[in-house]
Coordinates of C-alpha atoms and ligand atoms in Angstrom, one line a residue:
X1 CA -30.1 -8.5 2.0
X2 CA -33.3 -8.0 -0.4
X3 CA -34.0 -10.9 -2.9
X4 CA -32.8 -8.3 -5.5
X5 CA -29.9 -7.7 -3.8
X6 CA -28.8 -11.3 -3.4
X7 CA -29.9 -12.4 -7.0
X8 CA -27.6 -9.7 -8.4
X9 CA -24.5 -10.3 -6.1
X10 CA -25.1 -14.1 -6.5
X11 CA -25.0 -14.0 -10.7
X12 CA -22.6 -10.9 -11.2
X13 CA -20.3 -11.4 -8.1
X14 CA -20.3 -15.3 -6.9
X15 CA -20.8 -17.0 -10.5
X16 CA -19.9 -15.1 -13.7
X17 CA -17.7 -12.3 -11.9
X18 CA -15.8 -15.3 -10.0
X19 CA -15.3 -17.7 -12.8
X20 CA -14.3 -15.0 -15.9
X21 CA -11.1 -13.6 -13.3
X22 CA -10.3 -17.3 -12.5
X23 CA -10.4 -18.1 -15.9
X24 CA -8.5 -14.8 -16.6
X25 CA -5.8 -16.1 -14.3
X26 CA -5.4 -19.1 -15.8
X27 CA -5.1 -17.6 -19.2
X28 CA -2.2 -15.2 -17.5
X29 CA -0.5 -18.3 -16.0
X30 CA -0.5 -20.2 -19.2
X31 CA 0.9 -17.2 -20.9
X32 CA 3.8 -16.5 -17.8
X33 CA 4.6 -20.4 -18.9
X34 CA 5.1 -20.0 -22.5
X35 CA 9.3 -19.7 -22.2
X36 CA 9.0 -17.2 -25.6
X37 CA 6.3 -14.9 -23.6
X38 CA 9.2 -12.6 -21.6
X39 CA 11.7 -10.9 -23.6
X40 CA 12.9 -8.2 -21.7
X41 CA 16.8 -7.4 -21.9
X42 CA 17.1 -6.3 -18.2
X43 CA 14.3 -7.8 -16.6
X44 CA 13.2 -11.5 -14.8
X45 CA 9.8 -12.5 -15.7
X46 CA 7.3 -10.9 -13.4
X47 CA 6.5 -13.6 -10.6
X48 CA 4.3 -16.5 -10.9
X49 CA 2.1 -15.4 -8.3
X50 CA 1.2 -12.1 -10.3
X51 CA -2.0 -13.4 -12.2
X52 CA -3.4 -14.6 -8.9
X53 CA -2.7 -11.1 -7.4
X54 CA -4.2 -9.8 -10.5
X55 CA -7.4 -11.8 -9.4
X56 CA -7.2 -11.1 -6.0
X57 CA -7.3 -7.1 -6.2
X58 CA -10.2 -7.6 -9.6
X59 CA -11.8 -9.9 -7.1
X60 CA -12.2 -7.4 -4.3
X61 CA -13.0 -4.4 -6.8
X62 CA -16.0 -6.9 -8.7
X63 CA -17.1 -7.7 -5.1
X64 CA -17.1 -4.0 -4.8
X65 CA -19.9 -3.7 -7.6
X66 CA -22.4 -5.9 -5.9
X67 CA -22.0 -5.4 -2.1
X68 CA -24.6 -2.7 -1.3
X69 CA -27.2 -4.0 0.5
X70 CA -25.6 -7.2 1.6
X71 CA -22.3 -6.4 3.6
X72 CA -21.7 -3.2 5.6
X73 CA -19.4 -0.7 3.9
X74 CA -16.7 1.0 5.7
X75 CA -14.2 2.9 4.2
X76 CA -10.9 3.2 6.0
X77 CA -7.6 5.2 6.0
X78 CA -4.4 2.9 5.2
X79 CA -3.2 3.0 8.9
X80 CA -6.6 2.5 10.1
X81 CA -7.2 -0.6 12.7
X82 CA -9.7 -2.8 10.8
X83 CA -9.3 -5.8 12.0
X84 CA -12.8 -5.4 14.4
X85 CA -14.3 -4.3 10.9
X86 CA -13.4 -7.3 9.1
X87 CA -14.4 -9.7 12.1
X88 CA -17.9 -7.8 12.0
X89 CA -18.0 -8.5 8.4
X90 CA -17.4 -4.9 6.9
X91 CA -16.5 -5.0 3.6
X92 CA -13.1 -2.6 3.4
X93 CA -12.2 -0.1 0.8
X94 CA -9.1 2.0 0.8
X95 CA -9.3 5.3 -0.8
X96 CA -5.3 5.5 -1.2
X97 CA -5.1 2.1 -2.5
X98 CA -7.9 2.8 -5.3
X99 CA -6.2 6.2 -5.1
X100 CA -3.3 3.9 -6.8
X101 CA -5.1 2.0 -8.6
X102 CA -6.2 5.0 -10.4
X103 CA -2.3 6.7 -10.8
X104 CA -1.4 3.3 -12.5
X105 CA -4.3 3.6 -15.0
X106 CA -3.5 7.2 -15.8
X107 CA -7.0 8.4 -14.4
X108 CA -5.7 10.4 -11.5
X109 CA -5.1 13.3 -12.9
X110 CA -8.7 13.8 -14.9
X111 CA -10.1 13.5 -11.1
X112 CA -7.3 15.4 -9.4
X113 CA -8.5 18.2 -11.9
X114 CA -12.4 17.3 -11.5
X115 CA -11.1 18.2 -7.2
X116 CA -9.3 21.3 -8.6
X117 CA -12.1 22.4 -10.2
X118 CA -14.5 22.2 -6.8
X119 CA -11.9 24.0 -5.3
X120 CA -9.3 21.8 -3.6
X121 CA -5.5 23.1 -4.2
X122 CA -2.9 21.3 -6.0
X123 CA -1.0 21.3 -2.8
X124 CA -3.6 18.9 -1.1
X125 CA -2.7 15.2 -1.5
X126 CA -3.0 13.8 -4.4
X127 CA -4.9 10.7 -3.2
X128 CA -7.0 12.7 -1.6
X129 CA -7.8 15.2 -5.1
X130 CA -8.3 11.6 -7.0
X131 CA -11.3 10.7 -4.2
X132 CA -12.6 14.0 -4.3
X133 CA -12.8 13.6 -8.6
X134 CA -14.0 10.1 -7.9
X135 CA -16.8 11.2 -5.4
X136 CA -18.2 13.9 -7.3
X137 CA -17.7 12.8 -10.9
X138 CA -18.3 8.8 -10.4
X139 CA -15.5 8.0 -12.3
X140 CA -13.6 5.2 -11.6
X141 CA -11.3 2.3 -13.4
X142 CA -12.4 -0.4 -11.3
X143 CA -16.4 -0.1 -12.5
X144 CA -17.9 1.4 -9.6
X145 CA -16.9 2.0 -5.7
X146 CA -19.3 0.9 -3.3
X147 CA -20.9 3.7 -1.1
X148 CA -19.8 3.8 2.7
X149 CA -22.4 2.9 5.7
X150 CA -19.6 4.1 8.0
X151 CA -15.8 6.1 7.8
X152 CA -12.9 5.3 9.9
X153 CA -10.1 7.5 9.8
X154 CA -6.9 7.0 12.3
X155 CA -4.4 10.0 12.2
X156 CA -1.3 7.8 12.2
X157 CA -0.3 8.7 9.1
X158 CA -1.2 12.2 8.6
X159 CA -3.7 15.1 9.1
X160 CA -5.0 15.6 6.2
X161 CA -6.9 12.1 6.4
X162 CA -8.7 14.0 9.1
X163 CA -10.2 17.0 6.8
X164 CA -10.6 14.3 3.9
X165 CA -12.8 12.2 5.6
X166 CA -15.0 14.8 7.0
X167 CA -15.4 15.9 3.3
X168 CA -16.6 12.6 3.0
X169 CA -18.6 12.2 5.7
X170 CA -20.5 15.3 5.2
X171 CA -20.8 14.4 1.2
X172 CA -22.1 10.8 2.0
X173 CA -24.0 12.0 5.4
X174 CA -22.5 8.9 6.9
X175 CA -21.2 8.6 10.8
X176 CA -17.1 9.2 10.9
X177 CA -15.0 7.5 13.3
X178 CA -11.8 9.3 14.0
X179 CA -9.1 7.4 15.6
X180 CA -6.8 9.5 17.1
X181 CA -3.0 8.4 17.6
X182 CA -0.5 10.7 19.6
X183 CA 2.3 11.3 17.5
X184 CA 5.5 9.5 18.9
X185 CA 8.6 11.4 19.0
X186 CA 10.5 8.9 21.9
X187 CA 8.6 6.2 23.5
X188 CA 5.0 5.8 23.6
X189 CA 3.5 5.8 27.2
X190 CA 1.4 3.7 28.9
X191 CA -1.5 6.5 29.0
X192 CA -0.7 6.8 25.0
X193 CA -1.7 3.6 24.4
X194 CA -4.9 3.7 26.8
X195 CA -5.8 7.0 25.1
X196 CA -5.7 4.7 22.2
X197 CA -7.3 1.7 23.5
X198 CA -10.6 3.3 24.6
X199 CA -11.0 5.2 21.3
X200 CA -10.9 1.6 19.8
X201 CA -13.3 0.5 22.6
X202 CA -16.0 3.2 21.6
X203 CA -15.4 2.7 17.8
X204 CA -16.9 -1.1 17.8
X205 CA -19.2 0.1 19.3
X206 CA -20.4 2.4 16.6
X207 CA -19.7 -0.2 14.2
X208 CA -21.3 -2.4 16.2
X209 CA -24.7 -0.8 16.2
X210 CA -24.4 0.2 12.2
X211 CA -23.9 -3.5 11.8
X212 CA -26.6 -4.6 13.6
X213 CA -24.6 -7.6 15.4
X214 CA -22.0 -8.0 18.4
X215 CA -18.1 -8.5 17.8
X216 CA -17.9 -12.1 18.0
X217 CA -14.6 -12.1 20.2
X218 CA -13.5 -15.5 18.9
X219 CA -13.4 -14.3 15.0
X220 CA -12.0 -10.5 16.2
X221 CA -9.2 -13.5 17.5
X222 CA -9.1 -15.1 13.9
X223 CA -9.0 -12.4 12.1
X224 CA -6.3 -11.1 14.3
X225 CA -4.0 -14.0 14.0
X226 CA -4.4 -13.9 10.1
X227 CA -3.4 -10.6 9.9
X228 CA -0.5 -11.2 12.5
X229 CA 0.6 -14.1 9.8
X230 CA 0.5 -12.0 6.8
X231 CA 2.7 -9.4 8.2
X232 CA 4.9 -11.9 9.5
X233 CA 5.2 -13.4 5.7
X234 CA 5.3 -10.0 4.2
X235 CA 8.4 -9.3 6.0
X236 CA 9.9 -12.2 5.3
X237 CA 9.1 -11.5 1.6
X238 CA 11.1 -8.4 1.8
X239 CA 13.7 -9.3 3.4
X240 CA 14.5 -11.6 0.6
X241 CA 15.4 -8.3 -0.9
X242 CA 18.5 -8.9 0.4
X243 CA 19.9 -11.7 -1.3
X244 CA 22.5 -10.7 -4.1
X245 CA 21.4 -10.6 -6.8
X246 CA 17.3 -9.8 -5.1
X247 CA 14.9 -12.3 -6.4
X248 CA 12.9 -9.3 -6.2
X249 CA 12.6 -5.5 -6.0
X250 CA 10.8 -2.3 -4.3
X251 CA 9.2 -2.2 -7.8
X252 CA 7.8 -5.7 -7.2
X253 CA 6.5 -4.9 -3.8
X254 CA 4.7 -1.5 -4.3
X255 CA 2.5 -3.8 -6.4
X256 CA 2.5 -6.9 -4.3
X257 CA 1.8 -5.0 -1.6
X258 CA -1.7 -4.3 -1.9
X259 CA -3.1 -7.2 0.1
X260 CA -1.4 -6.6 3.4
X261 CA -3.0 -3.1 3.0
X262 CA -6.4 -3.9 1.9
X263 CA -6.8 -7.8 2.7
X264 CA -5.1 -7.8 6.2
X265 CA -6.9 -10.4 8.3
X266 CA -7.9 -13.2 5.4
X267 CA -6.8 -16.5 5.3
X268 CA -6.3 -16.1 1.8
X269 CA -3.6 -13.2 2.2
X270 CA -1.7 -15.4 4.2
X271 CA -1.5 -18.2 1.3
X272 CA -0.9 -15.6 -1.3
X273 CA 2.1 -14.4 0.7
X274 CA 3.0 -18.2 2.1
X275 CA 3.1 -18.9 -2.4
X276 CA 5.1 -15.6 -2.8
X277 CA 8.1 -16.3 -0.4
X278 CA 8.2 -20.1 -1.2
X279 CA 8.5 -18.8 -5.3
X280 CA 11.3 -16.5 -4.2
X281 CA 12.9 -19.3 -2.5
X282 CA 13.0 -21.1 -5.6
X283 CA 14.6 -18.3 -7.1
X284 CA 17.1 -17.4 -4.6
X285 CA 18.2 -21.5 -5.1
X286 CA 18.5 -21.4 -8.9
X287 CA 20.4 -17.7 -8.1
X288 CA 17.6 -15.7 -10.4
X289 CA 17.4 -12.2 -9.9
X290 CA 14.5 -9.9 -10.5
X291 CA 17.6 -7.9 -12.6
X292 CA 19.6 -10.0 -15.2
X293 CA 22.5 -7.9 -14.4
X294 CA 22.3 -6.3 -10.6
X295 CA 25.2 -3.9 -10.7
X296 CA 24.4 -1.5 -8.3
X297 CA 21.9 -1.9 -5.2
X298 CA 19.6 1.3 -4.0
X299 CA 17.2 2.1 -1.2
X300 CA 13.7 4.0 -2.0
X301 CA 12.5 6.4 0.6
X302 CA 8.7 7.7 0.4
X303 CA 5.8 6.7 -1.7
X304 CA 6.1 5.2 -5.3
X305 CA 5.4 7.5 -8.4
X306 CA 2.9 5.1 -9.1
X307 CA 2.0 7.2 -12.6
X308 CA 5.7 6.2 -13.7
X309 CA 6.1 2.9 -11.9
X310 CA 7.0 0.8 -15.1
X311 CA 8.6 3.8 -16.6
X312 CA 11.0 4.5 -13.6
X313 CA 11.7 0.1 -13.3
X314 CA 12.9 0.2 -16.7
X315 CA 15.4 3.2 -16.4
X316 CA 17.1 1.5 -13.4
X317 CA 16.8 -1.8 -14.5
X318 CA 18.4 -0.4 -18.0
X319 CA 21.3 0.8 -15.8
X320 CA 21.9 -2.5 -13.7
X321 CA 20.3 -0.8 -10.5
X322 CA 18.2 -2.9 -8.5
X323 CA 15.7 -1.2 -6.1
X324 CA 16.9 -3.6 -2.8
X325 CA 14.2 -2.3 -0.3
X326 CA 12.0 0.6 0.3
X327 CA 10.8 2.3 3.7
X328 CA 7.6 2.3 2.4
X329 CA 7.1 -1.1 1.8
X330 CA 8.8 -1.6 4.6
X331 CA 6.5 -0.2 7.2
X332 CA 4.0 -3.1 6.9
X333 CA 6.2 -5.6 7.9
X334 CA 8.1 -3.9 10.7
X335 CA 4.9 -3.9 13.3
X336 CA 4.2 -7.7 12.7
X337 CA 6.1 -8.6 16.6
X338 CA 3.3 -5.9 18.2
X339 CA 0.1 -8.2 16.9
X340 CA -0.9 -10.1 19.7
X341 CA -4.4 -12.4 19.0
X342 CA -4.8 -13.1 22.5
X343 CA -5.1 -9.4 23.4
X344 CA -6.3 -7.9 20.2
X345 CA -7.3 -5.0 21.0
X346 CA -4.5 -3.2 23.4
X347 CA -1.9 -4.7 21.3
X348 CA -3.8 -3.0 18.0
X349 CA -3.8 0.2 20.3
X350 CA 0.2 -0.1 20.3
X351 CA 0.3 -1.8 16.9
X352 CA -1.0 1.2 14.9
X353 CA 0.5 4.0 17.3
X354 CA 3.5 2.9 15.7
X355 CA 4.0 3.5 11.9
X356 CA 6.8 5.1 10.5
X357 CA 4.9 8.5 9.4
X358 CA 3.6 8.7 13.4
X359 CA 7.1 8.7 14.7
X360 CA 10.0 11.2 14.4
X361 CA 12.4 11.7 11.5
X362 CA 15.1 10.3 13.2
X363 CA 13.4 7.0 13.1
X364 CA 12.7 6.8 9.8
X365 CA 16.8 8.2 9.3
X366 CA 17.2 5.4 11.4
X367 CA 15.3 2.7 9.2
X368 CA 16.9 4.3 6.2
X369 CA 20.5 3.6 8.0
X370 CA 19.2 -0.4 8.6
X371 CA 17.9 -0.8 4.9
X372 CA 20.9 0.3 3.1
X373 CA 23.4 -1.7 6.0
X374 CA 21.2 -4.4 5.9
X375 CA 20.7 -4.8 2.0
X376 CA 24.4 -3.7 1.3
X377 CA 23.0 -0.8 -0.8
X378 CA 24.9 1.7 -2.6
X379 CA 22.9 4.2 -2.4
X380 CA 19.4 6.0 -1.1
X381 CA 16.5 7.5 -3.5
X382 CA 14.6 9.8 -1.8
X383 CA 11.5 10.6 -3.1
X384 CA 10.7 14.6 -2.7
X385 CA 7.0 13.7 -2.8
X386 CA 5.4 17.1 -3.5
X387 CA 1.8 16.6 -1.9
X388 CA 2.8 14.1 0.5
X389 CA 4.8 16.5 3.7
X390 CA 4.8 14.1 6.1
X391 CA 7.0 11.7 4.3
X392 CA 8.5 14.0 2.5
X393 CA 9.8 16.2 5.6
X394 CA 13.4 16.0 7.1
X395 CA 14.6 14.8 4.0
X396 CA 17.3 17.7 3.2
X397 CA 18.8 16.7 6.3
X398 CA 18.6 12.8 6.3
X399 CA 20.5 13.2 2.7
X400 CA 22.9 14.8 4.4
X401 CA 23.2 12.4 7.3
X402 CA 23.3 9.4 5.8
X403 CA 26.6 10.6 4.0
X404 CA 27.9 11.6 6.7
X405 CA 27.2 8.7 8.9
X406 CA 27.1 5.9 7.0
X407 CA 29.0 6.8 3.9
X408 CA 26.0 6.4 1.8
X409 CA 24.8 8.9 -1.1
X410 CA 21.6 10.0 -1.8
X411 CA 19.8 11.6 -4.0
X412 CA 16.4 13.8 -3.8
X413 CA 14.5 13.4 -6.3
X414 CA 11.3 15.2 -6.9
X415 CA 8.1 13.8 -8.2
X416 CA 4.4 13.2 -6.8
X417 CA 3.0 9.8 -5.5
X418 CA -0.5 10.6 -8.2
X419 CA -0.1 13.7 -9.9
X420 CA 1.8 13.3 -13.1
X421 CA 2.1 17.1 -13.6
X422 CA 4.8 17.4 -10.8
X423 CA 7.3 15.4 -12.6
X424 CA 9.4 15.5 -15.7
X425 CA 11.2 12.7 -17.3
X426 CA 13.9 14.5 -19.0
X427 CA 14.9 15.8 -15.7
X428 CA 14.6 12.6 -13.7
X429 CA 16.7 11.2 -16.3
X430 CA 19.4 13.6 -16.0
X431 CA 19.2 13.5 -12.0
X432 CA 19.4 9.8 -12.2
X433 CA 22.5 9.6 -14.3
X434 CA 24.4 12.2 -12.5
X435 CA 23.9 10.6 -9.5
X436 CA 24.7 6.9 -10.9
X437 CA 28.0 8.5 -12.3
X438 CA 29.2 9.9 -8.8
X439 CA 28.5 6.6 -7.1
X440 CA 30.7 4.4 -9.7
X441 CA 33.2 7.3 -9.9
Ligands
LIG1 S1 -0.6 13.3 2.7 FE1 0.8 11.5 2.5 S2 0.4 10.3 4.3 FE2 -1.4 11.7 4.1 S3 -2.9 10.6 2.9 FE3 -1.6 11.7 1.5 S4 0.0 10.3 0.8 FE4 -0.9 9.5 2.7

C-alpha cells in the first residue's frame, strides 16, 4: 500500500469513517429505545439489531471508498464461491447486492436507463442494467464502488452473469474467472462435482498470483467454518418464521439478509446473526409478532421488488398478512449441512452446485410445498419477475400444482426485482385483494 494510500484509508476509513457510523448506531439505538419512537398501526418495531446492520452494510460500502491500493478487489456473482477470496484477503463486492442497494434508494432506474441508452434491452436483468448505468456513468448511492483487480463469476444462478461479467471484464480490462456449475436436474455426479472442483483449483490460483501471496490453508479453514456458522444461524433465524404469530417476516429478511450474501466468512456475521436469533427468541417468549395482528400467513416465491419493499410490507401488513418465509431467502440457509471446513474446497465444489436457481423446477415446487407445510401458510405469492427468467420460469404450472397438491392458492403476481417501470400499484392492489378475498371466502 503507498503512504498515500494508507494515510487516506487510515483517516477516512479506520478513524472518522469508523467512529461517525458507530456513533450513527448509537444514535439509531437510542432512538429504537424511546417507547414513543414507533407508532405504526400494524407493525412491531423494526429489530434491535437493525442500526448495527445499518452500520455493518455503511461499513463495508465506506471501506469500499478507500480500498484501492491496499486490498485486492474482486468482484463476485451472488452464488460465487468466495470463501478462498476472503481467506486471501480480497475485498468482495456484489454487483446484485449494490444492485439493491440502488432499487431501495430509487436510483436504479436513472442507471437502468443510462444501460438502455448504450444499448442494453429492457429485457436484460435489471441488476445487471443498474451495473452497466453505474459503470459507465459513476453514479452510485453508496459514494463510490471500488474498481475490480479480478472478476469471478459462477453460473449457478443464471447465464446472464456470464455475458455481464465479460462486459465487465472487457470495460475494466481485468482477468475474469468463470466458474462453471452443471446445471442439476436429478442428482449431481461424482464427475459434476470434480468438474467443479478443479475449476476451483485453477481459480486460486489466478487469485493467487493477482494477490501476490499463497492461500494460507489454515485461514481458507477459518474462514470456512465462519461461513459454515453464519448459514447455520441464518437458518435458524428463518425458521423462526414459523412461530405463530412470526417474530419476523420475508420483509425483514430480504434486508437482513445482506451479510450472509456479502459478509459470508467473518466472524462478525456470525455475531450479528448469533444477536439476531437470541432477539427473536426474546420475542417469540414475550409472544411479539413482527404483525400486531397476523391474520393470514403467505409464502413469497422469487426475488423481492426491492423498489416497493416498504410499500408492498405495508399493504400486507394493513391486511393482517404476514410474509411467513420466502424461497429466496430461503436458499442461503438450505446449503449450510454441505460446508465442510475440513475439506473446504470439494465440499464448496458440491456446496455451490447446489442452489435453488441451478436445479430443476420441481425442486423449487418442492421447497415451495415444505415452506407453506412447514410455516402453516395460507397461501403462495409468486413473484412473475419480468427480467429475472430463471426464477421466474415454471411458475404457471407450480401455481397450478400447489392447488392441486397441497390445497394451497397462489397468486402470480407481476413486478420486476429493480425496474420500477414494470409494475403498477393500482393493479397490484387490486390482484392482492382479490386474491385475499378468495382465500377468506
Ligand atoms: S437474471 Fe435473475 S438470477 Fe440472473 S443475475 Fe439477474 S436476478 Fe440474478
Amino acid at each position: 500500500m503507498s503512504l498515500l494510500a494508507r494515510a487516506r484509508y487510515h483517516a477516512g476509513y479506520s478513524v472518522f469513517g469508523r467512529a461517525l457510523l458507530r456513533a450513527e448506531r448509537l444514535r439509531s439505538e437510542r432512538q429504537l429505545a424511546r417507547p414513543d419512537f414507533w407508532r405504526s398501526e400494524h407493525l412491531a418495531p423494526p429489530l434491535n439489531v437493525a442500526p448495527r446492520l445499518k452500520e455493518l452494510i455503511s461499513r463495508h460500502y465506506l471501506k469500499g471508498r478507500f480500498v484501492e491500493g491496499g486490498q485486492k478487489v474482486a468482484w463476485v456473482t451472488s452464488g460465487a464461491p468466495i470463501e478462498f477470496l476472503s481467506a486471501l484477503d480480497y475485498f468482495l463486492i456484489y454487483p446484485e447486492n449494490h444492485g439493491a442497494v440502488c432499487g431501495i434508494r430509487r436510483t436504479a432506474e436513472d442507471l437502468c436507463g443510462v444501460a438502455e441508452d448504450a444499448g442494453w434491452s429492457r429485457d436484460t436483468c435489471s441488476y445487471a442494467r443498474t451495473d452497466f448505468g453505474a459503470m459507465l456513468s459513476g453514479r452510485t448511492p453508496v459514494g463510490k464502488l471500488p474498481r475490480p483487480d479480478l472478476l469471478v463469476c459462477c453460473t449457478n444462478i443464471c447465464q446472464t452473469v456470464l455475458l455481464w461479467y465479460r462486459v465487465l471484464a472487457n470495460h475494466f480490462k481485468v482477468p475474469l474467472v468463470v466458474i462453471d456449475t452443471p446445471f442439476i436436474y436429478t442428482k449431481a455426479g461424482s464427475h459434476d462435482t470434480a468438474f467443479v472442483e478443479r475449476q476451483l483449483e485453477d481459480a486460486i490460483g489466478q487469485a493467487e498470483a493477482i494477490a501476490g501471496r499463497d492461500l494460507d490453508p489454515k485461514r481458507l479453514r477459518e474462514v470456512t467454518v465462519h461461513a459454515r456458522d453464519a448459514v447455520k444461524l441464518w437458518s435458524e433465524v428463518m425458521a423462526r418464521g414459523a412461530h405463530k404469530p412470526a417474530p419476523l417476516t420475508a420483509f425483514d429478511q430480504f434486508i437482513h439478509m445482506a451479510p450472509i450474501v456479502e459478509m459470508r466468512g467473518q466472524a462478525f456475521t456470525v455475531a450479528y446473526y448469533q444477536a439476531m436469533l437470541d432477539e427473536l427468541d426474546e420475542r417469540i417468549a414475550k409472544g411479539i409478532g413482527a404483525l400486531k395482528n397476523e391474520r393470514r400467513r403467505l409464502v413469497w416465491d422469487n426475488l423481492p421488488v426491492w423498489h416497493r419493499l416498504s410499500w408492498l410490507s405495508k399493504q400486507l401488513a394493513g391486511r393482517g398478512v404476514a410474509l411467513v418465509a420466502s424461497t429466496y431467502t430461503n436458499a442461503w440457509g438450505e446449503l449450510a449441512e454441505l460446508i465442510d471446513p475440513d475439506d473446504p474446497i470439494a465440499s464448496a465444489a458440491a456446496c455451490y452446485m447446489h442452489p435453488i436457481l441451478n436445479l430443476g423446477t420441481g425442486r423449487k415446487l418442492e421447497t415451495i410445498k415444505k415452506l407453506v407445510l412447514g410455516f402453516e401458510a395460507d397461501g403462495v405469492i409468486l413473484h412473475s419477475d419480468r427480467s429475472c427468467k430463471p426464477y421466474s420460469i415454471g411458475q404457471m404450472d407450480q401455481r397450478e400444482r400447489l392447488g392441486r397438491e397441497i390445497g394451497a392458492p397462489a397468486l402470480l403476481l407481476e413486478a420486476d426485482h429493480n425496474d420500477p417501470r414494470a409494475f403498477s400499484e393500482e393493479q397490484a392492489t387490486a390482484r392482492l385483494e382479490a386474491f385475499l378475498e378468495m382465500i377468506d371466502a
